[in-house]
Amino acid sequence: MADYRANHLAGVLRQGSLGRDSAKFCETRTLGALWQNAERLAAVLNVQPGDRVVVHAEKCIEFIELYLACVLAGAIFVPLNPAYTDAEMAYFLGDAEPALLVCDRPRFEGLSNIAVKARVVTLDRLIDSALHVPGTFKLIRRNSNHIAAILYTSGTTGRSKGAMLSHKALASNAVVLAEHWRFTCEDVLIHALPVFHTHGLFVATNTALVSGASMIFQARFDPAAVVAAMPQASVLMGVPTFYTRLLGIAGLAEASKGMRLFVSGSAPLLAETFERFFDVTGHAILERYGMTETNMNTSNPYVGERRAGTVGMPLPGVEMRLRDVVDGIGGIEVRGPNVFSGYWRLPEKTGEELSADGWFVTGDLGRVDADGYVSIVGRAKDLVITGGLNVYPKEIEDVIDAIPGVVESAVIGVLHPDFGEAVVAVVVGDVSEVEVMAGCAAVLAKFKQPKRVILADELPRNLMGKVQKKALRQELKGLFDSPTPRARS
Ligand code: AMP
C-alpha cells in the first residue's frame, strides 16, 4: 500500500450537504489530509492485524478515513448497512466476531448490548481521540493475499455470507477500472452511492483514490443535488434507478454538458433508459457488471460502441466462461485477480462456488453476442435488486411466516418504474396486508420491507412441490403499472 499512498496526495474531497455535528475534521480536504486523518484513526484503533472492525455508520468522509485506517492497521474492514436493526446486527456480529464495532451515537446503547465480545465505540468518539495523536502511523505490512475487507452478501438459502476480499482483489480492480474508464487526477466524481456496498466503497472510492481524482461526496442520492453538482464534476457512477430519476430533473441536459462519463451497474439498465438518457444528454451510459464476490468483471468500452442491454466485455485480466449453455445462454463463471478469497468461515460453501483452479460460479445467467458483448439474462438465484440493493427473498419469507395467521409466503421482485424491482410478498393465511406490513417493519430494514402484500388462497407449485416464483412474477408483472392490484384484505 505504500506506493498507493505516496502517489495520491493530490486532489480534493468535498463533502456536500453532510456534516457530522461533532466532526472536528474539516468538511473539505485534500487527499493528503484524508490520509493524515486515516493515520490518526489507525493509531487509535487498537486492533491486531487480521482483526475485524465492523462499521455501522451513516455515510460521511470519516467513514472513508476509517476504511483507510483499517487498511493501514492491517485490520479487516467490515462495513454494514446502517439501516440494519439491532436484531439483524446480532447475526453479523456473531458471525464476524469483530474486535471493534464503530457506530453512530444513536445506536451506541442498543449495539453495546448486543456486541458483548467487541469493544464498541462511536465514530465521533474515535475521531475525538484521533485528534490527540500525531498524524503519522507506522504502516502494518500485509501481503497481497491478506484480507482487506469482508462484505456481506447472501445466497439462495438467504443466510448472509461474508465475502473475503484480499488487497490484491481490491487493488487490481481499482487499477483496471481507472485505466479502462480513463480516470486522471483531473476527474471529479459525484459520489452519491452508499459506502457499505462494493459499488460505492470499491468501484467508486477506490477508483477515484488510485487516480488521485476528487470526489463530491453526497450523503444520499438526491437527483436534484446530483444535477446541481454536474457543472463542477466529470463522472457519475450510479445504479439504474439514478438514471431514471435524473431524467425527471429539469436542467439535466444543460448541467451534464461538461461531464465526461456516466457509469451504471449493480442491476440491469433498461435499454429504454439508456436511449432516453442519450436523447436528453447526448451521453451514452457505460454499463458494467460485477458483484460483491468478484468486484467488476465486464465493462462496455470507453472508446467504441456502448451497447444498450449489454454489460460489455470481460475487463483486462478477467476470464469469463459460460457453463451448461442452452440456446446460447449459460451460467457465468469468472476467474482473475479480482475474485474473492472465499466465504468467511464457510469452507464448504466456498468449495461449492469457487473451484480450486479459481473459477467462481456467479449464479448469473448470460450470453455473449457475435461481437463479444455479454448480456445478463437472469439470476439463477432469486435475488431481488431494489434501488440497487439486494434483498434475499428467503429472509423476508422467514419473517412473514412467523407472523400469527400466516400459512406460507413467497417473496419476489416485480418490475418497478423507479426502483427497478420492488419487493412483493404473496401471502397465504388468515392475516391482513396491514398485519404483514407491520410484522416486517418491526424487524426488517426499510428497503427489505415489501412494497406490496398480495393475499392469495394458495401458492402456485410444480409437481415436485416447489413454489413457482416465475409464474408469480409473470402474474404480477404489471402490479406497479395499474393503480389498484387485486388484493384481499
Ligand atoms: P452485488 O453483489 O450486490 O453487487 O450484486 C451482484 C449481482 O447484481 C450480480 O450477480 C448480478 O446479478 C447483478 N448485476 C450487477 N451488475 C449488473 C448489470 N449491469 N446488469 C445486470 N445485473 C447486474
Tab-separated table of N, CA and C in Angstrom, residues 52 76-80 91-92 95-96 147 149-155 159-165 292-293 340-347 349-350:
chain	number	residue	atom	x	y	z
A	52	ARG	N	-11.263	-8.064	12.869
A	52	ARG	CA	-12.340	-7.447	12.115
A	52	ARG	C	-12.787	-6.164	12.810
A	76	ILE	N	-9.293	-5.959	9.179
A	76	ILE	CA	-10.257	-6.297	8.122
A	76	ILE	C	-11.497	-5.413	8.305
A	77	PHE	N	-11.773	-4.641	7.292
A	77	PHE	CA	-12.884	-3.673	7.340
A	77	PHE	C	-14.189	-4.390	6.997
A	78	VAL	N	-15.190	-4.244	7.867
A	78	VAL	CA	-16.485	-4.916	7.630
A	78	VAL	C	-17.598	-3.877	7.720
A	79	PRO	N	-17.940	-3.219	6.593
A	79	PRO	CA	-18.994	-2.215	6.641
A	79	PRO	C	-20.371	-2.867	6.568
A	80	LEU	N	-21.306	-2.340	7.323
A	80	LEU	CA	-22.667	-2.884	7.276
A	80	LEU	C	-23.666	-1.758	7.052
A	91	TYR	N	-26.824	-11.003	14.194
A	91	TYR	CA	-26.297	-12.071	13.337
A	91	TYR	C	-24.893	-11.724	12.833
A	92	PHE	N	-24.752	-10.511	12.300
A	92	PHE	CA	-23.457	-10.137	11.705
A	92	PHE	C	-22.343	-10.095	12.748
A	95	ASP	N	-21.289	-13.545	13.623
A	95	ASP	CA	-20.549	-14.205	12.545
A	95	ASP	C	-19.150	-13.603	12.360
A	96	ALA	N	-19.074	-12.290	12.330
A	96	ALA	CA	-17.780	-11.638	12.045
A	96	ALA	C	-16.864	-11.643	13.265
A	147	ILE	N	-6.520	-10.511	3.784
A	147	ILE	CA	-7.878	-9.987	3.582
A	147	ILE	C	-7.949	-8.533	4.035
A	149	ALA	N	-11.000	-6.691	3.445
A	149	ALA	CA	-12.391	-6.377	3.803
A	149	ALA	C	-13.255	-7.623	3.708
A	150	ILE	N	-14.313	-7.610	4.485
A	150	ILE	CA	-15.358	-8.630	4.328
A	150	ILE	C	-16.642	-7.862	4.044
A	151	LEU	N	-17.267	-8.201	2.916
A	151	LEU	CA	-18.556	-7.603	2.586
A	151	LEU	C	-19.593	-8.707	2.631
A	152	TYR	N	-20.665	-8.439	3.338
A	152	TYR	CA	-21.686	-9.482	3.461
A	152	TYR	C	-22.599	-9.513	2.250
A	153	THR	N	-22.790	-10.720	1.764
A	153	THR	CA	-23.694	-10.946	0.645
A	153	THR	C	-24.618	-12.067	1.095
A	154	SER	N	-25.298	-12.704	0.176
A	154	SER	CA	-26.151	-13.800	0.597
A	154	SER	C	-26.328	-14.770	-0.543
A	155	GLY	N	-26.944	-15.887	-0.235
A	155	GLY	CA	-27.139	-16.907	-1.260
A	155	GLY	C	-28.587	-17.321	-1.295
A	159	ARG	N	-29.111	-16.919	3.943
A	159	ARG	CA	-28.192	-16.594	5.018
A	159	ARG	C	-27.064	-15.716	4.474
A	160	SER	N	-26.801	-14.619	5.142
A	160	SER	CA	-25.753	-13.718	4.670
A	160	SER	C	-24.390	-14.361	4.837
A	161	LYS	N	-23.577	-14.237	3.809
A	161	LYS	CA	-22.229	-14.810	3.862
A	161	LYS	C	-21.228	-13.670	3.724
A	162	GLY	N	-20.124	-13.781	4.445
A	162	GLY	CA	-19.100	-12.747	4.355
A	162	GLY	C	-18.137	-13.067	3.227
A	163	ALA	N	-18.087	-12.198	2.216
A	163	ALA	CA	-17.145	-12.403	1.109
A	163	ALA	C	-15.807	-11.779	1.504
A	164	MET	N	-14.764	-12.611	1.537
A	164	MET	CA	-13.440	-12.118	1.946
A	164	MET	C	-12.704	-11.561	0.727
A	165	LEU	N	-12.344	-10.289	0.806
A	165	LEU	CA	-11.690	-9.626	-0.334
A	165	LEU	C	-10.253	-9.271	0.031
A	292	THR	N	-20.318	-8.494	-5.417
A	292	THR	CA	-19.528	-8.393	-4.192
A	292	THR	C	-18.337	-9.345	-4.224
A	293	GLU	N	-18.579	-10.581	-4.639
A	293	GLU	CA	-17.527	-11.599	-4.577
A	293	GLU	C	-16.406	-11.412	-5.604
A	340	PHE	N	-12.811	-12.955	-5.138
A	340	PHE	CA	-12.640	-13.021	-3.686
A	340	PHE	C	-11.896	-14.286	-3.260
A	341	SER	N	-11.600	-14.364	-1.953
A	341	SER	CA	-10.792	-15.476	-1.444
A	341	SER	C	-11.641	-16.542	-0.765
A	342	GLY	N	-12.951	-16.393	-0.822
A	342	GLY	CA	-13.825	-17.389	-0.200
A	342	GLY	C	-14.769	-16.730	0.782
A	343	TYR	N	-15.723	-17.528	1.279
A	343	TYR	CA	-16.680	-17.013	2.257
A	343	TYR	C	-16.128	-17.206	3.668
A	344	TRP	N	-16.254	-16.199	4.451
A	344	TRP	CA	-15.760	-16.174	5.836
A	344	TRP	C	-16.314	-17.358	6.637
A	345	ARG	N	-15.407	-18.195	7.082
A	345	ARG	CA	-15.743	-19.347	7.922
A	345	ARG	C	-16.803	-20.276	7.321
A	346	LEU	N	-16.860	-20.326	5.964
A	346	LEU	CA	-17.791	-21.248	5.299
A	346	LEU	C	-17.029	-22.013	4.209
A	347	PRO	N	-16.093	-22.880	4.608
A	347	PRO	CA	-15.282	-23.569	3.595
A	347	PRO	C	-16.108	-24.425	2.638
A	349	LYS	N	-19.271	-23.941	1.588
A	349	LYS	CA	-19.960	-23.055	0.643
A	349	LYS	C	-18.942	-22.501	-0.363
A	350	THR	N	-17.760	-22.158	0.139
A	350	THR	CA	-16.704	-21.662	-0.747
A	350	THR	C	-16.379	-22.729	-1.791
